[in-house]
Amino acid sequence: MQKYILALDQGTTSSRAIVFDRAGLAVARCQHEYPQHFPEPGWVEHDALDIWHSQLACARAALRQAGIDATQVAAIGIANQRETTVLWDRATGEPVARAIVWQDRRTAAMCDRLRQQGRAEDIRRRTGLEVDAYFSATKLQWLLEHVPGARARAERGELAFGTVDSWLVYRLCGRHVTDASNAARTMLFNIHTLRWDEELLALFDIPAGVLPDLVASSEAVGLAAEEHFGAALPIAGIAGDQQAATFGQACHRPGLVKNTYGTGCFMLMHAGTTAPESHHRLLSTVGWTIEGRTDYLLEGSVFMGGATVQWLRDGLGIIKESREVEALALSVPDSGGVMLVPAFTGLGAPHWDQYARGTIVGMTRGTSAAHIARAAVEAIAYQSAELLAAMQKDAACAVLELRADGGAAGNDLLMQFQADLLGIPVLRPRVLETTALGAAYLAGLAVGYWEGSDEIARQWQVERRFEPAMDPGRRAELMARWGRAVEHAKGWAND
């Protein structure tokens, strides 16, 4: 009887499930969007039960679509939106408040105070992270302070905190765990000792009893209850979505770089088995832990990637479906001088400006919806070009190619413009769902479905290679103009 791996890919705007075969190819997939909540400007929330129900429904639908019985599933792998903070009742499994999403900015002032107190350097040294509302620590602190009775209940051991991986595992099998790739995004985890940091817990006033236990990224951690799929299935892979995508892109050795074009854009470089130090405001983070070995990554984060296209669809209404953006953008030869800086939730690396806001500059009476659409697509590439420039300086090595994945990587205009701005080839793999694929690989390795990383690397194949075609002088001119536009967006909401 042929066996398969079920990958759960829980993202910011949708839950997905994909069934993979031994060749690393998807045989079935399902995706459901779920509601986003914006109760105040700069706040972004999810109902954790929406996450759970949409993810479970997708998983069941993918198995039905594949035409396989649950007994044919060798293991489940989980990849998840990172930093999003869930707090729930241990006894009932019910969330005590909406989850605070990674994009949420409500704790920016709390981060400002930490910097003013001179704590930023120590936090960065321990965690590899910038002090920013992006990460989980201040979100959890906010929930404990603002949800009635939460702090007292947490101190009594009645509440559990987790990122979305922890939440899903808890609902599936009742265990409260996370792996180092997700723990490293909380700002409570020491990436050198690979343990929860007692001094950081004291700084943020977080009771240790709310924290999940630590497990490897590739390890059988429990059995999903039979009621969910009709058979008890091993959960054997856990990784934050960007680490999973890096693993799925076969970036298993130092110097290899991938960029995921999803809701945000996340560029990661394999940095070896020692935590790297960034001098250009990139993040040093855990990639994955397998059989006692921990691999580290350098990361740059763009908060608004494909979400910028969603804003064109939902906010401006100039397209009805996200896939229409490429045709609209191609209806004009260029952006007509328009620059769109999508700092709707601040700017990530290398700027780290919590108070930047979305800005459009360069418009004239001749500016059309097509020019704005083109500027939106190009903005994704500009932001990513800034990340690679910082990454090359930190790593002191020449990056020879960029491996691209994520939904927006299917946009040929974006991929070609990205190659032009970077001056290096952009490689789009045959399998674009590398986040789910990485989760599948981690789970499969734990149960012996695949023999090792060499077998996985051999499965990676290029679907299309985009070669740079832009004159270097023009590239420098455009990046300089982008820099001017970014300066206009900075600090806007800092009243």
Coordinates of C-alpha atoms in Angstrom, one line a residue:
M1 CA 0.0 0.0 0.0
Q2 CA 1.5 3.3 -1.1
K3 CA 2.1 5.8 1.7
Y4 CA 1.9 9.7 1.6
I5 CA 2.8 12.6 3.8
L6 CA 0.1 15.1 4.8
A7 CA 1.4 18.7 5.1
L8 CA -0.6 21.3 7.0
D9 CA 0.4 24.9 5.9
Q10 CA -1.4 27.3 8.2
G11 CA -0.9 30.8 6.7
T12 CA -1.9 34.4 7.6
T13 CA -4.8 34.6 5.3
S14 CA -5.6 31.0 4.5
S15 CA -5.2 27.4 5.7
R16 CA -3.9 24.9 3.2
A17 CA -3.3 21.2 3.2
I18 CA -1.3 19.2 0.6
V19 CA -0.7 15.5 0.2
F20 CA 2.8 14.7 -1.1
D21 CA 4.1 11.4 -2.6
R22 CA 7.6 10.0 -2.3
A23 CA 8.8 12.0 -5.2
G24 CA 7.9 15.2 -3.4
L25 CA 5.1 16.0 -5.7
A26 CA 1.6 17.2 -4.7
V27 CA -1.1 14.7 -5.4
A28 CA -3.9 16.7 -3.8
R29 CA -4.3 20.2 -2.2
C30 CA -7.0 22.2 -0.6
Q31 CA -7.1 25.9 0.6
H32 CA -9.6 28.0 2.6
E33 CA -9.4 31.6 3.4
Y34 CA -10.6 32.7 6.8
P35 CA -11.7 36.0 8.3
Q36 CA -9.3 38.8 9.3
H37 CA -10.2 41.1 12.1
F38 CA -9.0 44.8 12.3
P39 CA -10.6 46.1 15.5
E40 CA -8.5 49.3 15.6
P41 CA -6.0 50.9 13.3
G42 CA -2.8 48.9 13.3
W43 CA -4.4 45.9 15.1
V44 CA -4.7 42.6 13.3
E45 CA -6.4 39.6 14.9
H46 CA -7.5 36.0 14.1
D47 CA -10.1 33.8 15.8
A48 CA -7.9 30.8 16.7
L49 CA -11.0 28.5 16.2
D50 CA -11.3 29.8 12.6
I51 CA -7.6 28.7 12.2
W52 CA -8.3 25.3 13.6
H53 CA -11.6 24.6 11.8
S54 CA -10.3 25.8 8.4
Q55 CA -7.1 23.8 8.8
L56 CA -8.9 20.6 9.8
A57 CA -11.4 21.0 7.0
C58 CA -8.6 21.4 4.5
A59 CA -6.8 18.4 5.7
R60 CA -9.8 16.2 5.4
A61 CA -10.7 17.6 2.0
A62 CA -7.1 17.0 0.7
L63 CA -7.3 13.4 1.8
R64 CA -10.6 12.9 0.0
Q65 CA -9.3 14.6 -3.1
A66 CA -6.3 12.3 -3.1
G67 CA -8.6 9.3 -2.8
I68 CA -6.6 7.8 0.0
D69 CA -7.4 6.3 3.4
A70 CA -6.0 7.9 6.5
T71 CA -4.0 4.7 7.1
Q72 CA -2.0 5.5 4.0
V73 CA -0.6 8.7 5.7
A74 CA 2.9 8.0 7.0
A75 CA 3.0 11.3 9.0
I76 CA 1.8 14.8 9.3
G77 CA 4.0 17.8 9.0
I78 CA 3.0 21.3 10.1
A79 CA 4.3 24.7 8.9
N80 CA 2.7 27.8 10.3
Q81 CA 2.5 31.6 10.2
R82 CA 5.1 32.6 12.9
E83 CA 4.9 35.1 15.8
T84 CA 1.1 35.1 15.8
T85 CA 0.2 34.6 19.5
V86 CA -2.5 32.3 20.8
L87 CA -3.5 32.0 24.5
W88 CA -6.0 29.3 25.5
D89 CA -7.5 27.4 28.4
R90 CA -5.6 24.2 29.1
A91 CA -8.7 22.4 30.4
T92 CA -11.2 23.3 27.7
G93 CA -8.9 24.0 24.8
E94 CA -10.8 27.2 24.1
P95 CA -8.9 30.5 23.3
V96 CA -9.3 33.2 25.9
A97 CA -9.1 36.0 23.3
R98 CA -8.5 36.4 19.6
A99 CA -5.0 35.6 18.5
I100 CA -2.7 38.7 17.9
V101 CA -1.3 38.4 14.4
W102 CA 2.4 39.0 13.6
Q103 CA 1.4 42.1 11.6
D104 CA -0.2 43.7 14.6
R105 CA 1.3 47.0 15.8
R106 CA -0.5 47.6 19.2
T107 CA 2.6 46.9 21.2
A108 CA 4.9 49.4 19.4
A109 CA 5.0 51.7 22.4
M110 CA 6.0 48.8 24.7
C111 CA 9.0 48.1 22.3
D112 CA 9.9 51.8 22.3
R113 CA 10.2 51.7 26.1
L114 CA 12.5 48.7 26.0
R115 CA 14.8 50.5 23.6
Q116 CA 14.7 53.6 25.8
Q117 CA 15.7 51.4 28.7
G118 CA 18.7 50.2 26.8
R119 CA 17.5 46.6 26.5
A120 CA 17.6 46.2 22.7
E121 CA 21.2 45.1 22.4
D122 CA 20.9 42.5 25.1
I123 CA 17.7 41.1 23.6
R124 CA 19.3 41.0 20.1
R125 CA 22.3 39.2 21.5
R126 CA 20.2 36.5 23.2
T127 CA 17.5 36.1 20.6
G128 CA 18.9 37.3 17.3
L129 CA 15.9 39.6 16.9
E130 CA 15.3 43.3 16.7
V131 CA 13.0 44.7 19.4
D132 CA 9.8 45.1 17.5
A133 CA 6.0 44.5 17.9
Y134 CA 6.4 41.8 15.1
F135 CA 7.5 39.2 17.7
S136 CA 5.4 37.3 20.2
A137 CA 6.7 38.5 23.6
T138 CA 5.0 41.8 23.8
K139 CA 1.8 40.4 22.3
L140 CA 1.7 37.8 25.0
Q141 CA 2.5 40.4 27.7
W142 CA -0.4 42.5 26.3
L143 CA -2.9 39.6 26.5
L144 CA -1.9 38.9 30.1
E145 CA -2.4 42.5 31.0
H146 CA -5.6 43.2 29.1
V147 CA -7.7 40.0 29.1
P148 CA -9.6 40.0 32.4
G149 CA -8.1 37.5 34.9
A150 CA -5.6 36.2 32.4
R151 CA -2.4 36.9 34.4
A152 CA -3.7 35.3 37.6
R153 CA -4.9 32.2 35.6
A154 CA -1.6 32.0 33.8
E155 CA 0.3 32.1 37.1
R156 CA -1.9 29.2 38.4
G157 CA -1.0 27.2 35.3
E158 CA -4.5 27.3 33.8
L159 CA -3.5 28.9 30.5
A160 CA -1.3 27.9 27.6
F161 CA 0.6 30.2 25.2
G162 CA 1.8 29.1 21.8
T163 CA 2.4 30.2 18.2
V164 CA 0.1 28.6 15.7
D165 CA 2.1 25.3 15.5
S166 CA 1.5 24.8 19.2
W167 CA -2.2 25.6 18.9
L168 CA -2.7 23.0 16.1
V169 CA -0.7 20.3 17.8
Y170 CA -2.7 20.8 21.0
R171 CA -6.0 20.5 19.1
L172 CA -4.8 17.5 17.2
C173 CA -3.2 15.5 20.0
G174 CA -3.4 17.4 23.3
R175 CA 0.4 18.0 23.7
H176 CA 1.7 21.5 24.3
V177 CA 4.9 21.8 22.3
T178 CA 6.8 23.9 19.9
D179 CA 10.1 23.5 17.9
A180 CA 13.1 25.8 18.1
S181 CA 12.3 27.5 14.7
N182 CA 9.1 28.8 16.2
A183 CA 10.4 29.4 19.7
A184 CA 13.1 31.6 18.1
R185 CA 10.4 34.0 16.9
T186 CA 8.9 34.7 20.3
M187 CA 11.7 37.0 21.7
L188 CA 11.7 34.7 24.8
F189 CA 14.1 32.1 23.5
N190 CA 17.9 32.1 23.6
I191 CA 19.1 30.9 20.2
H192 CA 22.6 30.0 21.6
T193 CA 21.5 27.8 24.5
L194 CA 18.3 26.7 22.7
R195 CA 16.3 27.2 25.9
W196 CA 13.6 29.6 27.1
D197 CA 15.5 32.5 28.6
E198 CA 14.8 33.1 32.3
E199 CA 16.0 36.7 32.2
L200 CA 13.7 37.5 29.2
L201 CA 10.8 35.9 30.9
A202 CA 11.4 38.1 33.9
L203 CA 11.8 41.2 31.7
F204 CA 8.4 40.6 30.0
D205 CA 6.8 39.3 33.1
I206 CA 5.8 36.0 31.5
P207 CA 5.0 33.0 33.8
A208 CA 7.1 30.1 32.6
G209 CA 4.1 27.8 33.1
V210 CA 2.4 29.1 30.0
L211 CA 5.3 28.1 27.7
P212 CA 5.2 25.0 25.5
D213 CA 7.8 22.2 25.8
L214 CA 10.6 22.1 23.2
V215 CA 10.9 19.4 20.6
A216 CA 12.9 18.8 17.5
S217 CA 11.7 20.1 14.1
S218 CA 11.8 16.5 12.8
E219 CA 10.5 14.2 15.5
A220 CA 7.4 12.2 16.2
V221 CA 5.8 14.3 18.9
G222 CA 2.4 12.7 19.2
L223 CA -0.6 11.0 17.5
A224 CA -3.4 13.1 16.0
A225 CA -6.5 11.6 17.5
E226 CA -8.4 9.1 15.4
E227 CA -11.5 11.3 15.5
H228 CA -9.9 13.8 13.2
F229 CA -9.0 11.6 10.2
G230 CA -10.3 8.1 10.9
A231 CA -6.9 6.8 12.1
A232 CA -4.3 8.0 14.7
L233 CA -1.6 9.7 12.6
P234 CA 1.9 10.6 13.8
I235 CA 2.7 14.4 13.9
A236 CA 6.4 14.3 13.0
G237 CA 7.4 17.6 11.5
I238 CA 7.1 21.2 12.9
A239 CA 8.6 24.4 11.6
G240 CA 7.8 28.0 11.1
D241 CA 6.7 28.6 7.6
Q242 CA 9.8 30.4 6.4
Q243 CA 12.2 27.9 7.8
A244 CA 10.1 25.1 6.3
A245 CA 10.2 26.8 2.9
T246 CA 14.0 27.1 3.2
F247 CA 14.2 23.4 3.9
G248 CA 11.8 22.6 1.1
Q249 CA 13.9 24.7 -1.3
A250 CA 16.9 22.4 -0.4
C251 CA 18.9 25.3 1.0
H252 CA 20.7 22.8 3.2
R253 CA 24.2 24.3 3.1
P254 CA 25.7 27.7 3.8
G255 CA 25.3 30.5 1.2
L256 CA 22.1 29.2 -0.4
V257 CA 19.2 31.8 -0.4
K258 CA 15.5 31.5 -0.9
N259 CA 12.8 34.2 -0.9
T260 CA 9.1 33.3 -0.3
Y261 CA 6.6 35.7 -1.9
G262 CA 3.6 35.2 0.2
T263 CA 1.5 37.5 2.4
G264 CA 4.9 39.0 3.3
C265 CA 8.2 38.3 1.7
F266 CA 10.9 36.4 3.7
M267 CA 14.4 36.0 2.5
L268 CA 16.6 33.5 4.3
M269 CA 20.2 32.4 3.8
H270 CA 21.6 29.2 5.3
A271 CA 24.3 30.4 7.7
G272 CA 25.7 27.1 9.1
T273 CA 25.6 25.5 12.5
T274 CA 26.6 28.6 14.5
A275 CA 24.2 31.5 15.0
P276 CA 25.3 34.4 12.7
E277 CA 25.6 38.0 13.8
S278 CA 24.0 40.6 11.6
H279 CA 25.5 44.1 11.3
H280 CA 22.8 45.3 8.9
R281 CA 19.6 44.8 10.9
L282 CA 18.8 41.3 9.6
L283 CA 17.6 38.6 12.0
S284 CA 19.6 35.6 13.2
T285 CA 17.3 32.7 13.7
V286 CA 17.1 29.0 14.1
G287 CA 16.4 27.1 10.9
W288 CA 15.6 23.6 12.2
T289 CA 16.8 21.0 14.6
I290 CA 17.2 17.4 13.3
E291 CA 18.8 14.6 15.3
G292 CA 20.6 17.0 17.7
R293 CA 22.0 19.3 15.0
T294 CA 20.7 22.8 14.7
D295 CA 21.1 24.8 11.5
Y296 CA 20.9 28.6 11.6
L297 CA 19.7 31.2 9.1
L298 CA 20.0 34.9 8.3
E299 CA 16.6 36.4 7.6
G300 CA 15.1 39.6 6.2
S301 CA 11.4 40.2 6.6
V302 CA 9.1 42.3 4.4
F303 CA 5.7 42.7 6.0
M304 CA 3.6 43.4 2.9
G305 CA 4.3 41.2 -0.1
G306 CA 1.3 39.5 -1.7
A307 CA -0.8 41.3 0.9
T308 CA -0.2 44.5 -1.2
V309 CA -2.0 42.8 -4.1
Q310 CA -4.8 41.8 -1.7
W311 CA -5.1 45.5 -0.8
L312 CA -5.5 46.4 -4.5
R313 CA -8.3 43.9 -4.6
D314 CA -10.0 44.4 -1.2
G315 CA -9.1 48.0 -0.4
L316 CA -9.1 49.8 -3.7
G317 CA -11.2 47.4 -5.8
I318 CA -9.1 47.8 -8.9
I319 CA -8.9 44.1 -9.4
K320 CA -11.5 41.4 -8.6
E321 CA -9.0 38.5 -8.1
S322 CA -5.4 38.7 -7.1
R323 CA -4.3 36.8 -10.3
E324 CA -5.6 39.7 -12.4
V325 CA -2.8 42.0 -11.2
E326 CA -0.1 40.8 -13.7
A327 CA -2.3 41.4 -16.8
L328 CA -3.3 44.9 -15.5
A329 CA 0.4 45.8 -14.6
L330 CA 1.5 44.6 -18.1
S331 CA -1.0 46.8 -19.8
V332 CA 1.4 49.7 -19.2
P333 CA 5.2 49.7 -20.1
D334 CA 6.2 50.8 -16.6
S335 CA 4.9 52.4 -13.5
G336 CA 4.9 55.9 -15.0
G337 CA 7.2 57.1 -12.3
V338 CA 4.9 55.9 -9.5
M339 CA 6.4 54.4 -6.4
L340 CA 4.2 52.6 -3.9
V341 CA 5.7 51.9 -0.5
P342 CA 3.4 49.3 1.2
A343 CA 4.3 50.1 4.8
F344 CA 0.7 49.5 5.9
T345 CA 2.0 47.8 9.1
G346 CA 5.4 49.5 9.3
L347 CA 8.6 48.5 7.7
G348 CA 10.6 45.4 8.5
A349 CA 14.3 44.8 7.6
P350 CA 16.5 46.6 7.1
H351 CA 14.6 49.7 8.3
W352 CA 12.6 48.4 11.3
D353 CA 10.3 51.4 11.4
Q354 CA 7.2 50.6 13.4
Y355 CA 5.6 54.0 12.5
A356 CA 6.1 53.9 8.8
R357 CA 2.9 53.9 6.8
G358 CA 1.8 53.1 3.2
T359 CA 2.8 55.9 0.7
I360 CA 2.3 56.5 -3.0
V361 CA 4.5 59.1 -4.6
G362 CA 5.1 60.2 -8.2
M363 CA 1.5 60.3 -9.3
T364 CA 0.3 62.7 -12.1
R365 CA -2.9 63.3 -13.9
G366 CA -1.9 60.6 -16.2
T367 CA -1.6 58.0 -13.5
S368 CA -4.0 55.1 -13.9
A369 CA -5.0 52.0 -12.0
A370 CA -2.6 50.1 -14.2
H371 CA 0.3 52.2 -13.1
I372 CA -0.6 51.7 -9.4
A373 CA -0.9 48.0 -10.0
R374 CA 2.5 47.9 -11.6
A375 CA 4.0 50.0 -8.8
A376 CA 2.5 47.5 -6.3
V377 CA 4.1 44.5 -8.0
E378 CA 7.4 46.3 -8.3
A379 CA 7.3 47.3 -4.6
I380 CA 7.6 43.6 -3.7
A381 CA 10.8 43.3 -5.7
Y382 CA 12.3 46.6 -4.4
Q383 CA 11.8 45.5 -0.8
S384 CA 13.4 42.1 -1.5
A385 CA 16.3 43.7 -3.3
E386 CA 17.1 45.7 -0.1
L387 CA 17.1 42.5 1.9
L388 CA 19.6 40.7 -0.4
A389 CA 21.9 43.7 -0.4
A390 CA 22.0 43.6 3.4
M391 CA 22.4 39.9 3.4
Q392 CA 25.4 39.9 1.1
K393 CA 27.1 42.5 3.3
D394 CA 26.5 40.4 6.4
A395 CA 27.6 37.1 4.9
A396 CA 30.6 38.6 3.1
C397 CA 29.9 36.4 0.1
A398 CA 28.5 36.7 -3.4
V399 CA 25.0 35.2 -3.8
L400 CA 24.9 33.6 -7.2
E401 CA 21.2 32.9 -7.5
L402 CA 17.9 33.4 -5.6
R403 CA 15.4 30.5 -5.2
A404 CA 11.9 31.9 -5.3
D405 CA 8.6 30.3 -4.0
G406 CA 5.2 31.3 -2.7
G407 CA 2.0 32.2 -4.5
A408 CA 3.3 35.5 -6.0
A409 CA 6.4 33.7 -7.4
G410 CA 4.0 32.5 -10.2
N411 CA 3.9 36.2 -11.4
D412 CA 6.4 36.3 -14.3
L413 CA 6.5 40.1 -14.3
L414 CA 7.5 40.1 -10.7
M415 CA 10.1 37.4 -11.1
Q416 CA 11.7 39.1 -14.1
F417 CA 11.8 42.5 -12.4
Q418 CA 13.3 40.9 -9.3
A419 CA 16.1 39.4 -11.4
D420 CA 16.7 42.8 -13.0
L421 CA 17.0 44.6 -9.7
L422 CA 19.2 41.9 -8.1
G423 CA 21.5 41.4 -11.1
I424 CA 21.5 37.6 -10.5
P425 CA 19.2 34.8 -11.8
V426 CA 16.0 34.0 -10.0
L427 CA 15.1 30.4 -10.0
R428 CA 11.5 29.3 -9.7
P429 CA 11.2 25.6 -8.7
R430 CA 8.8 23.0 -10.2
V431 CA 7.0 22.8 -6.8
L432 CA 6.0 26.3 -5.6
E433 CA 4.4 25.1 -2.4
T434 CA 7.8 24.7 -0.7
T435 CA 6.5 25.7 2.7
A436 CA 4.2 22.7 2.8
L437 CA 6.9 20.6 1.1
G438 CA 9.4 21.5 3.8
A439 CA 7.0 20.5 6.5
A440 CA 6.4 17.2 4.6
Y441 CA 10.1 16.6 4.3
L442 CA 10.7 17.2 8.0
A443 CA 7.9 14.8 9.0
G444 CA 9.0 12.2 6.4
L445 CA 12.6 12.2 7.7
A446 CA 11.4 11.5 11.2
V447 CA 9.5 8.4 10.2
G448 CA 12.0 7.1 7.6
Y449 CA 9.8 8.0 4.6
W450 CA 12.9 9.7 3.1
E451 CA 16.4 8.6 3.9
G452 CA 18.1 11.9 4.3
S453 CA 18.7 15.5 3.0
D454 CA 20.6 14.3 0.0
E455 CA 17.6 12.4 -1.3
I456 CA 15.5 15.5 -0.7
A457 CA 18.0 17.8 -2.5
R458 CA 17.9 15.6 -5.6
Q459 CA 14.2 16.1 -5.9
W460 CA 14.5 19.9 -6.2
Q461 CA 14.0 21.0 -9.8
V462 CA 13.9 24.3 -11.6
E463 CA 10.7 25.1 -13.6
R464 CA 11.9 28.5 -15.0
R465 CA 15.1 30.6 -14.7
F466 CA 14.8 34.4 -14.9
E467 CA 18.0 36.0 -16.1
P468 CA 18.7 39.7 -15.4
A469 CA 18.3 42.0 -18.4
M470 CA 18.5 45.5 -16.9
D471 CA 21.4 47.8 -17.4
P472 CA 23.3 48.3 -14.1
G473 CA 23.0 52.1 -14.4
R474 CA 19.2 51.8 -14.7
R475 CA 19.2 49.4 -11.7
A476 CA 21.1 51.8 -9.5
E477 CA 18.8 54.7 -10.6
L478 CA 15.6 52.8 -9.7
M479 CA 17.0 51.6 -6.3
A480 CA 17.9 55.2 -5.5
R481 CA 14.4 56.4 -6.4
W482 CA 13.0 53.7 -4.2
G483 CA 15.1 54.8 -1.3
R484 CA 13.7 58.4 -1.7
A485 CA 10.2 57.0 -1.6
V486 CA 10.8 54.9 1.5
E487 CA 12.1 58.0 3.3
H488 CA 8.7 59.7 2.7
A489 CA 6.9 56.7 4.4
K490 CA 9.1 56.6 7.5
G491 CA 7.8 57.8 10.9
W492 CA 4.4 58.8 9.6
A493 CA 2.3 57.4 12.5
N494 CA 4.7 58.6 15.2
D495 CA 2.7 61.3 16.8

